[in-house]
Structures are given as structure tokens and as C-alpha cells.
Amino acid sequence: MTVPKDIPEKWFSLFLPLQSKKKKGLVAKAKKSRTEEERRVRANDREYNDKFQYASNCIMTSKYNIITFLPVNLFEQFQEVANTYFLFLLILQLIPQISSLSWFTTIVPLALVLSITAVKDATDDYFRHKSDNQVNNRQSQVLIRGSLQNEKWMNVRVGDIIKLENNQFVAADLLLLSSSEPHGLCYIETAELDGETNMKVRQSVSVTSELGNQNNLASFNGEVVCEPPNNKLDRFCGTLYWRDKKYTLTNQNMLLRGCVLRNTEACYGLVIFAGPDTKLMQNSGRTKFKRTSIDRLMNTLVLWIFGFLVCMGVILAVGNAVWEREVGTLFQSYLPWDPPVDNFLFSAFLSFWSYVIILNTVVPISLYVSVEVIRLGHSYFINWDQQMFCSQCNTAAEARTTTLNEELGQVEYIFSDKTGTLTQNIMSFNKCSINGQTYGEGTDPLGPQPKRLDFTPFNPLADPDFCFYDDTLLVSVKVGDSHTHEFFRLLSLCHTVMSEEKSEGELVYKAQSPDEGALVTAARNFGFVFRSRTPGTITTTEMGRPVTYTLLAILDFNNIRKRMSVIVRNPEGRIRLYCKGADMVLLERLNPCNQELMNITSDHLNEYAVDGLRTLALAYRDLSEDDWEMWSESYRCAEKATNCREDRLAATYEEIEQDMMLLGATAIEDKLQEGVPETIAVLSLANIKIWVLTGDKQETAVNIGYSCKMLTDDMTEVFIISGHTVQSVRQELRRARERMIQLSRTREGGKEEGMEGWGEACFTGNGFKEGQEGDGTGREEGVKQLQCPTPPAPAPPPPSDLMDSISGEFAIVINGHSLAHALEADMETEFVLTACACKAVICCRVTPLQKAQVVELIKKHKKAVTLAIGDGANDVSMIKSAHIGVGISGQEGIQAVLASDYSFSQFRFLQRLLLVHGRWSYLRMCRFLCYFFYKNFAFTMVHFWFGFFCGFSAQTVYDQYFITLYNIVYTSLPVLAMGIFDQDVPDQRSLEYPKLYEPGQLNLLFNKREFFICIAQGIYTSVVLFFVPCAVLSDATQSTGVPLADYQTFAVTTATALVIVVSVQIALDTGFWTVINHVFVWGSLGCYFAIMIALHSQTLFRIFPNQFHFVGRAQSTLLQPVVWLTIALATAICIVPVLAFRFLKVDLKPQLSDTVRYTQLVRQKKRKPVGRGVGDTWRGVGSVSEGRLGARRGSRRSGYAFAHQEGFGELITSGKNMRLSSLALATFASRHSSNWIDTLRRKKHTHTHTPPSASGECSPAPSTISGSVPPLSNSSSVLGGSQDTPMEEEKGPSPGQNTQTVLRSSTQTTAALASDTEAAAPQGSCAGVLTPTAVRSHGGDSLGGWTITLGTVQEALFSWKARATASNSPGPASDSKENSQIE
């Protein structure tokens, strides 16, 4: 199911949640469909069909009408706990005995929130109504009483016969009865269902295909018995009973609602499912609602705040009881209790509820509205990001949800599909092996390029876009080599491709998968051109001669068989079976006489796998007439079976696909998408683990892993898990962990003898057997070294704290059958312990269900935020299971996009989505929440302190209008501006320094500790705002001698001081100022004074004397100098400690973000303007293509991608682009030793009883970065920390001296950079710093001036040279993307 391109006018409503089933009529039908065991439909008999009460064809996705909108919408909104809470407060305020606030102080914000939500819901429902009406009122031709009549879609009923014409949408799920095309064929486009744009063929049952005219169809009274309504788009099972005979019905006979009739003049269909029973509507159910960790934390904190509110109410109520008993009785004679109150206990009870009302603003309703507005703004920023727009496919990034933006900044695990996600899913025929001879020469990107073959003189029907470079294969075809001809004959016949010949010789192939299209196109160019097909024939042009084969059977492809076959009879009458499929399943079905050829072909397959090519093996078998007759009888029986039909067909296929003769193998290249290696490298440096979950075979996945730099030759070891039993998988996982611990301890020792010990163990640093590293077969054997003789039963799993200490880079590759065992309940911990200690994990041969299970496993054991990204229907379950789902709009339709939370067209955009938008969203939301809780505690707690001075009488400090407007006018816009626009560093710096991403993963910016700090600051502010004015004004007088110690003066002074303090505070908290920020902050402050003066004016008092009691108080109070002195004093006492703390924190322990900002400032001052914008800078990175990745030494088998859906065989028979970037990847590396973020990470993973990720240590840059860069030490660097990682105290390594602590502030860093640049720049020999690298000047090809990075400054200031000398663990190479150029 996909959303059509012209929504909402056509189909938008169909994909909205089916909440409309609450409608009375649809509820009954929905309930009925759930209990329906089978469906019976009789053609042209409405009376018979009506007794089953089938659903009509009317679609109703709207939720409301004019009458029900208000009550239903309010009922839905008050199901939210927050709205119910504030409704409860409003009811309390209507009780005069307990309310000291007017009812409008609560009803105004509540009504505002309810109104905004109601307008949004009404707008959405209006569009639903609009699209419903448009769809329901479409016209359709219905056969009624022998004539065609125009009926609206909503009036079409089950059992009606409908006529469809070319390019019309299908109105309901129809059984195809007849067509204007021969053999009852018709062509449909299913893009609205499954996203596939290629045409598909449907065919009517042969007995009904003859009913071509209206008279015959009007007399048709066949009855269909079929399955009940369901959401399976690719399956249908039913039987047609007509004229005392029964005929099997399958999905190939069905036209589903949402399809479009193409290239067919007209056809007739019988309505089987209508309206909500159609498969389209059955697939439009609700998606699982996802909540962020901040949402869950906020719900917990709100409960805590409510408990705190109750505690404050109890304290003040107890105070009221004590005061009324001890003091209040003295006033009874002239200040008696109100009539309901007759004792101090009842007075305390009422006082409790009064204070609950007054203090409720600690959780204002505006909080929830503000959060949604901020998230909406972040979503629009993603949609508007031009750097995530793909001009090739004209597709922009899209945030399909607004609730998960901040969680994009907390991702720890990425689960990615391979085909179409990491690769382009655009296949090209690259190499082949025919009868033991290999063809297709590899191209060297650095050497001379071979000449591309020109097929036009040889074959006028050749595809001009086809590329091939080995002319020996073309010569073999021209000389008439029989094996070569048979090879390409197989490729031209064994497929389910549909051909469309727009003009003579202009062929367009519609294939179910890009692989199949590439193979048929290859055969076309080498002289075996597939021209057309009918249900019983295939017409080709072989070496210029037209040939028509009789198609006897198609043994279709599926993900279990992993192969497909056709049985054809050639013009000479010989019957032959042609088969193509995965080598792992096809080679075992060959005749034993093929052993020698099979060995040679297997070697060729190994050679092809070096380039990560996708392979297929090809074979054939000659059949006698007797063999065919005997098998075809069993095939017909299996085809007509009504029970277990698929299993019986599979057994029949297996029977004939034996004793085949090997022809050869094909190799297809699926190139990597642009920027994939760089993206994976950057995300790895951000401490994000990337797991690849693919349906391809192990060898293909491993080679793609090397191509995209998930796996590198510099890795400590790569483990292969391929056990076939639970015990063998457990042993392999435990041996892998033991090996990790052993190598980690040796690595930490740093001794040469330790390295030699590795050699004695027959291993080198990359995990492959020594002495075979340069040998192609040696590497494969080295990888499989782990699987060598099984030792005795291994020890139990090591404790998680031991796994925490693992250093080094490991990877694990696990097969599907092994993964099935690893996912069992008693094996989960074993798998998680091993896999999560690795930098990269590749799971091969996994099913869509296993993909979801792996995601759920990590969610369960690691408690980490997960992201799944894919492009096909087989990725939907994984996308829905992860916290965040990302869909790639690629070659496999848009099913993954529809199920996703975010979508774009290129994998490389993921780094910007996470490192820029995700990190900013998390940062903004955390700052917003911290400030929001601070300002409301500062506002509300003043009432608490005032209670001790007003006899606990629930008297408010502020004017009631100030209480009403504080959160919705005076302080709402500044915090919204900060939450939407704020940023700590520019976007390109976020990409340059991936370590800035770590605070989100560790949840450092907003957690329970930060929350308590915020409310502590708010309480401190409330103390100052209450007691300072109270102390000053108690003895102050006006210039006329009149005392200022009155309630209204105190209220105005405190309120003014509060607004000024929180405005100054948000000015300090804002890190990125825009015009909007200035307008909102200073405008809100000015708005406060304007509104206050207006509310205190005599004009309003005269109009509403009972509502405005502070008449003239604002003017008289603000004219007193002592009041402004009091406000200034309170503001200083509140703000100065905050300024001092932040100054000392930045000066003594700057965070990485602080240092990045200082570096940015220095660069702007010391560097000439380059004349290139931010966007241009980043877009230019890695834009130089270097062609396909060069061949890598090694031997790995590649495989065919079995990710596409089952082919159209049964239907027919029945009728390496790499970019090398100048990213400063190594700049982001950090050391192995403990810093406080590493400590927090270990604590976090210890708490979850699972091993932590190993990527908390130094993350190396990709080994293929262009340019020679000196190696680095893993010693501490400010670039190695996270945003909240302080620059640690550096200690001198001299053993004979006392340890000395050296602190350097960022201001010293800035000053030193200006003075030491010339001296520091050329001194890059020390391994402990980020060595400056010579780069090309912007003006020409010659080397420009020395470039300098932050590491140079650190060497000069922090004496890292000495420390680096003591460091014993080598680090990765470094290259800088945008180094500062010093004149």
C-alpha cells in the first residue's frame, strides 16, 4: 500500500487511520468481517448477496460531522490526562469557598489549548470529508439488467459486474472476467498498492474470458466462494462454480482497488470485496504510536511535581490549621469564618484545595502546547533542508511524524538494509562464466580505461545504454560457440519480464527486480533479444532470426526456492528446462558429471565476489516427451489443489529440477550509493553502532561491508558465526568473546612480545592467518580460522564489566540459520554480549521477521535508542519495530516510506538527519524544558513563601491577570524561539565533530539530575524575588513620606522583577540569536509593561470595577526609584551567581562545544574569507567520484539478492561509486583511557547487564582517505570528548616528579592560537597531536600555507608532546575538512 502522488484529491483519505469504523454502519460490518469464515458471491444477483450484509463500497474515513464534532472532539481531548487535570482545577475554582483565583485564570489557557487542537482536528477531518466525497462520487459503469449504467462508486455493491476502461482506477476488488486483449489478459499498474511502477499482467479464467459482450455477461450467474477479507496483497484463494464445474481462482485473476488499468482497451470484473473490505483499506490500519524517552521522562517528572504540589499543599494546610487555632481565633469577633467553616480543621481542608489551585502553575498546560509547536518547527526544518534534497529524483527529506525529532539526537544503534539502502539497487551486467571460461575484465580507476563495446553494428536491437568491455565474449557469440549461445538463450527465456515495444526495435522491459532486467538486457545486446510473450509462447530474435518457443511451464521464483525455471519447446520439438538461481541451491541439483566444470565455475564465483558482485548459476535439463507428460500431470494436480497448494507446487518443482547440466554463472554489480563510506565513518565516530541486516548471502554482505568501510583490513579481527546447531553457535560466540578479551589485554599491554604472541597464535592484527594476508584464498581461510577444530566446552560468558574493558575494533558476521539459534530465549544474552562488543555487525540471509527480532532484542537488552533504515517491503517490520524508522524512496516502491517516521532518497542524508537535525532537536528540547521548569518554579514558589506571611489564607501574591497571562503571553514566545531556533555550533561543525553527538546518547542534557538543578535554581530565584522586595519595601517610603509597604506595591514589584529576571535568564540561555529571538525576548518584556499599565488604568476600572482592583498601581509603583533599585538588586542576586558559575565552568572546564565555538571565532579572525558558504562547503565534501572501488584482495563469494517478491510465472503461463572525502575524520578520535563520559557509558551498560559498545574508544578514520597524513596517538584530546566532556586535567608522565595538574582555559587557548600559530604550525612531528597538514591553496594547484588544527594549539598549551610520547596505543590517521589557513 502506498499513498498516491495526487493526494489528497484522490486517495489521501484511504491511508488515514480507520477511526471512521466507529461509525455505526461500518462498525457492524467490521465486526462481521472478523467473524466471516468464507465469502460467497453470486454474479448479477443483488438479492442473494444482500442477505450476507456485505459492506458497501462507500468509504468513510472522516471522524466527525457538524453535529458530532464538538462532543466527540472534546471527549477525545479530555482523554488526555493533562486536559482532565486542568478541567478538575477549573471545577475547583468554581467553588468560591476554596478559590482565591478567578475561574478565567484556568479556563483561558485551557480553552486556548482545546481550541487549537480542535481547529487542527477539524482541518484534518475537512480534508478527509473532501477526499471521501471525491472518491465516493466517482463514476463507474455497472452492468444492471443487461445494460451498462453509470453509478457512483459508493453505490457499487458486491456481486455487481463493472466495466473498466483504459487508465481508469479500479473501484473495488474485482475478479477479472474478460478483457479486450487476447486470452483474457489485461495490464495494470499497482504503484498505489505496493509502490512498484512496472506494469503487471492479470488474466481471467479461461472459461469466462469468452464472455466478451454485455449479453453474455448479463446472463453469467457463476458463484465465487473465497477467503474472507484480509490484508494480504499478494495472495487470494477462491473457487468459481459455474455450470456444474469448479475453477481455481488465485491472485493472478484479481484486480485490486487502487490499481490502474493500462494498455488495455476495456475489461469486465465481478466485485468480490467492496469498501472497507478491500485489501487496500484492510492495509490502512493504525501505525504503532511511538514516544520518545524525553516524553516518558517528562511524564514521570510531572507525577513527581504533582506529588511535590500535594506536599506543599499539605504543609500550607497544616500551617493554616495551626494559625487558625492559635492566632485566628483572636480575630473571630470582627473577621469570622465563612459560613461553611466551623472549625480550624475544616478551614485547613479548604486551604489545601485552595493552594492546589494556586500552585498548579508548576505544571502549566502551555507546556504541552509548546512542546508540540517546537516539534512541528523542527519537522519543517527537516522538510526544508536543501542539503537533504536529491535533485536526481526530485525528492526532499520528509518528517512524517512530529513526535520523534529529539530522539534523532539519541540514536545508539542503526539497523540498515543493504540492497537499495547502502547500494543503488541499479544493476549492471559485469562478468560471466561460460563453460569454464570467464569473461568481463575489471577496470582500474587509476589505469587506462578499456574501450566500451559498440553493439549497434552487430545488433540493431541492442540497448545503447548497456556497457561491457570484454570483446572476447562478443567474438565468442559471433563465431557461434554453442555454449555461449545456450547461455544467452537461457537468459532470454528464463524470466518473467514483460516487454513493451513502443516502436519497431524500441523495446522497454518491465522486470520484477533490477537483477532480472539486467540479465535480459545483457542477452538482448549479445544477440538473443526477448521480444514478446503470450501465456503459451515466448518470441525472441536470436542472431537476427525470429524464433518462437512454446512455453510449457514456469516454475516461479520465491524466497524459499531461491531459483526459477521455465520449460519450453523449441521449434524443432525438443523440450528443455532452463533454470537460474543462487549457486548454493543450484549446484547441489546438478548431474554428477558436472563436477569438474562446477569446481572451475565455483572458482570464478569466488573471483567475482572480490568486487562484491551478485551472482547466479545457470543450468539446463533436456526432457523427453514421457518425462514431460508424467510431470505435467502431477503439476496440474498440484495447481488445482485447494489445500496446501503452495507446498504441493514446491514439491512438484523440486521433482523436475534435478540432474541438470551446468552452463555457467553471471555476475551483476550493484554499486554503492554516493557517500555511503563517509557516512558510515562519520556515524561510527559519533559512537553509533551500525548493523547491516540483509537477505543476501554471507559473501555478498561481507564484501559490501568492506566496500562501505564497515569492515576494514585494519580491524583487529572479523568473526564469522555459521553454526548450524544451538550448541555450535554458543561455542562460536563464546570463542569470539574469549578472543576479544585476549587481544584486548595484549593490545593494552603494548609490548612487542605481546605482538609476537599474536604471531605465535597464527594470527595477525587484522584477524587473518599469518602468511596468507596477501593471498586471495588465505584471507578466506583466515576468516574461517574461528571455525577450526572445536575445543572443549567453553567457559560461561564473562561478566559484563570484563567486556567493558575490551579495546580494539572487532566485527562479527552471522548467517541466517545461526541467527535463528542466536535469537532463541536462552541464547539472547550470549549473542548480545558478543555482538555489542563489536564495532560492526552483519547479519546475512535474514528474513523480514528476523530483522524485527534483532531490533527488538537490542531494545530489550541495551535500553538504547534504535533506528532502522530500509527501502523495501521486506524492511517494513524492522522499520516499525525500531524507535525511529527511516524509509529510502528508491527502486523498490515506497512501502518502506509509508511505514517510516522519516524519509529521504539517499543513505548519506542520514548523517545530517542525526548529527545536525537530531542533535539540534535534542539540544533545543532539553534547553526548553530546563528553562520552562525553572521559570514556572520561580513564578509559583513565591506563593508558597507568601503563605507564611498571610496567615496561610491562600492569598495570591500577583494580580490574577498576571497569573493568567504569565505563561501564555509574557514568557511563552521567548522560550518557543529558543526551542525552535537555538543551536550551539553551526551545522558544518556538528558534522566535523561527531563527538558532539554523545551527550544525547548518554542523555546528559536533560535528566533527573538536570531537572532537580533547574527546580533548585527556580526555588532560589523565588526566594530572592520574595524576600528581597519584602525586606526593602517594608521600611521604604515614597518621596512624599507615604510608606511603600502595601500589598499591591509588593505584588507589582515582585511581578516586574520576575519578568525581568526570566527574560535575562533566557537571554543567557540562548546560544544562537536571530531576529525572531530579539523580537520575542525584548518584545515580551515590553508587552508586559504595556499590558500591565493598561490593566491598571482607570478606564478599565470604570468599566469593570469588580474585576480590576489594581487601579493606578502600576504607574505609582514604577515611578518610585526605590522600586527600580529593588528590582535591580533582585535581578543581580538571581543572575550574578549564574554568570559566575558559567564563566568559571567555561574557563576552567570547557566542553567540546565551547572549544568548537572558540575555534570558530579564532578562524573568523585569523583566516581570509574563502568566499564559500556553509552549504557549499559541506556539499562539496567528497564530491569527486573515483569510480568503482578497486578490487580488494581476498576470496569471498557473492550472492543474488532475494529481496523482491514472487514473480509472475504462474500468471504468465495461465494467460562501486565511491567518493573520497576530505573530512577531518580522525579529528574526532578520542583515547581509550577513562574520561567521565566513558565512565557514564560503562555505568549505563552495567545497569542494563549487557556489555557496552566498544566504540566509546578511539574511532579511526577510514583507511582510504586520500592524502598522506601522519598517524595520531590515542591520547586525550578536546576533540575526543563529547559535548559535555570537560577538558580533563593533564598530568605529566615523568616518573620522578610529583604529578602536577595543569589547567588551561579556553581564553588562553584563543590567545595562544594568535601568538603561537607560526611556531606551532610546522611542528607536527609529535604523534600526540593533530598534525597540521599541507593543503592546496584556494587560488591554485600549489600547496598553500600551513594549515593548523585545534590539536596544534593543544600541543603548545597543554604540553601534550610529553604525554604523547608516553602513549603506547597508536591512533588513526587524520585529515581535516576545513582547517584554518594562516597567512
CSV table of N, CA and C in Angstrom, one decimal, residues 754-793:
chain,number,residue,atom,x,y,z
A,754,GLY,N,54.1,-9.1,23.2
A,754,GLY,CA,52.7,-9.4,23.1
A,754,GLY,C,52.3,-9.5,21.6
A,755,MET,N,52.8,-8.6,20.8
A,755,MET,CA,52.5,-8.7,19.4
A,755,MET,C,53.1,-10.0,18.8
A,756,GLU,N,54.3,-10.4,19.3
A,756,GLU,CA,54.8,-11.6,18.7
A,756,GLU,C,53.9,-12.8,19.2
A,757,GLY,N,53.3,-12.7,20.3
A,757,GLY,CA,52.4,-13.7,20.8
A,757,GLY,C,51.3,-13.9,19.8
A,758,TRP,N,50.9,-12.9,19.3
A,758,TRP,CA,49.8,-13.0,18.3
A,758,TRP,C,50.2,-13.8,17.1
A,759,GLY,N,51.5,-13.6,16.7
A,759,GLY,CA,52.0,-14.3,15.6
A,759,GLY,C,52.1,-15.8,15.9
A,760,GLU,N,52.5,-16.1,17.2
A,760,GLU,CA,52.7,-17.5,17.6
A,760,GLU,C,51.3,-18.2,17.6
A,761,ALA,N,50.3,-17.4,17.8
A,761,ALA,CA,48.9,-17.9,17.7
A,761,ALA,C,48.4,-18.0,16.3
A,762,CYS,N,49.3,-17.7,15.3
A,762,CYS,CA,48.9,-17.8,13.9
A,762,CYS,C,47.9,-16.8,13.5
A,763,PHE,N,47.9,-15.6,14.1
A,763,PHE,CA,47.0,-14.5,13.8
A,763,PHE,C,47.8,-13.2,13.7
A,764,THR,N,47.4,-12.4,12.8
A,764,THR,CA,47.9,-11.1,12.7
A,764,THR,C,46.9,-10.1,13.2
A,765,GLY,N,47.3,-8.8,13.2
A,765,GLY,CA,46.4,-7.8,13.8
A,765,GLY,C,45.0,-7.7,13.1
A,766,ASN,N,44.9,-8.1,11.9
A,766,ASN,CA,43.6,-7.9,11.2
A,766,ASN,C,42.7,-9.2,11.4
A,767,GLY,N,43.2,-10.1,12.1
A,767,GLY,CA,42.4,-11.3,12.4
A,767,GLY,C,42.5,-12.4,11.4
A,768,PHE,N,43.4,-12.3,10.4
A,768,PHE,CA,43.5,-13.4,9.4
A,768,PHE,C,44.8,-14.1,9.7
A,769,LYS,N,44.9,-15.3,9.2
A,769,LYS,CA,46.0,-16.1,9.4
A,769,LYS,C,47.3,-15.6,8.8
A,770,GLU,N,48.4,-15.6,9.6
A,770,GLU,CA,49.6,-15.0,9.2
A,770,GLU,C,50.2,-15.8,8.0
A,771,GLY,N,50.8,-15.1,7.1
A,771,GLY,CA,51.4,-15.7,6.0
A,771,GLY,C,50.5,-15.8,4.8
A,772,GLN,N,49.2,-15.5,5.0
A,772,GLN,CA,48.3,-15.6,3.9
A,772,GLN,C,47.6,-14.3,3.7
A,773,GLU,N,48.1,-13.2,4.3
A,773,GLU,CA,47.4,-12.0,4.2
A,773,GLU,C,47.3,-11.5,2.8
A,774,GLY,N,48.4,-11.6,2.0
A,774,GLY,CA,48.3,-11.1,0.7
A,774,GLY,C,47.7,-12.1,-0.3
A,775,ASP,N,47.4,-13.3,0.1
A,775,ASP,CA,46.8,-14.3,-0.8
A,775,ASP,C,45.3,-14.2,-0.8
A,776,GLY,N,44.8,-14.4,-1.9
A,776,GLY,CA,43.3,-14.3,-2.0
A,776,GLY,C,42.6,-15.4,-1.2
A,777,THR,N,43.1,-16.6,-1.3
A,777,THR,CA,42.4,-17.7,-0.6
A,777,THR,C,42.8,-17.7,0.9
A,778,GLY,N,43.9,-17.1,1.1
A,778,GLY,CA,44.4,-17.1,2.5
A,778,GLY,C,43.5,-16.3,3.4
A,779,ARG,N,43.0,-15.2,2.9
A,779,ARG,CA,42.1,-14.4,3.7
A,779,ARG,C,40.8,-15.1,4.1
A,780,GLU,N,40.3,-15.8,3.2
A,780,GLU,CA,39.1,-16.6,3.4
A,780,GLU,C,39.3,-17.6,4.5
A,781,GLU,N,40.5,-18.3,4.4
A,781,GLU,CA,40.8,-19.3,5.4
A,781,GLU,C,41.0,-18.6,6.7
A,782,GLY,N,41.6,-17.4,6.7
A,782,GLY,CA,41.9,-16.7,7.9
A,782,GLY,C,40.6,-16.3,8.6
A,783,VAL,N,39.6,-15.9,7.8
A,783,VAL,CA,38.3,-15.5,8.4
A,783,VAL,C,37.7,-16.8,9.1
A,784,LYS,N,37.9,-17.9,8.4
A,784,LYS,CA,37.2,-19.1,9.0
A,784,LYS,C,38.0,-19.8,10.0
A,785,GLN,N,39.2,-19.2,10.4
A,785,GLN,CA,40.0,-19.8,11.4
A,785,GLN,C,39.2,-20.0,12.7
A,786,LEU,N,38.3,-19.2,13.0
A,786,LEU,CA,37.5,-19.3,14.2
A,786,LEU,C,36.7,-20.6,14.2
A,787,GLN,N,36.4,-21.1,13.0
A,787,GLN,CA,35.6,-22.3,12.9
A,787,GLN,C,36.4,-23.6,12.9
A,788,CYS,N,37.7,-23.4,13.1
A,788,CYS,CA,38.5,-24.6,13.1
A,788,CYS,C,38.2,-25.5,14.3
A,789,PRO,N,38.9,-26.6,14.5
A,789,PRO,CA,38.5,-27.6,15.4
A,789,PRO,C,37.9,-27.1,16.6
A,790,THR,N,36.8,-27.7,17.0
A,790,THR,CA,36.0,-27.3,18.1
A,790,THR,C,36.7,-27.7,19.4
A,791,PRO,N,37.0,-26.7,20.3
A,791,PRO,CA,37.7,-27.1,21.5
A,791,PRO,C,36.7,-27.6,22.5
A,792,PRO,N,37.1,-28.0,23.7
A,792,PRO,CA,36.2,-28.5,24.7
A,792,PRO,C,35.2,-27.4,25.0
A,793,ALA,N,34.1,-27.8,25.7
A,793,ALA,CA,33.0,-26.8,26.0
A,793,ALA,C,33.6,-25.6,26.7
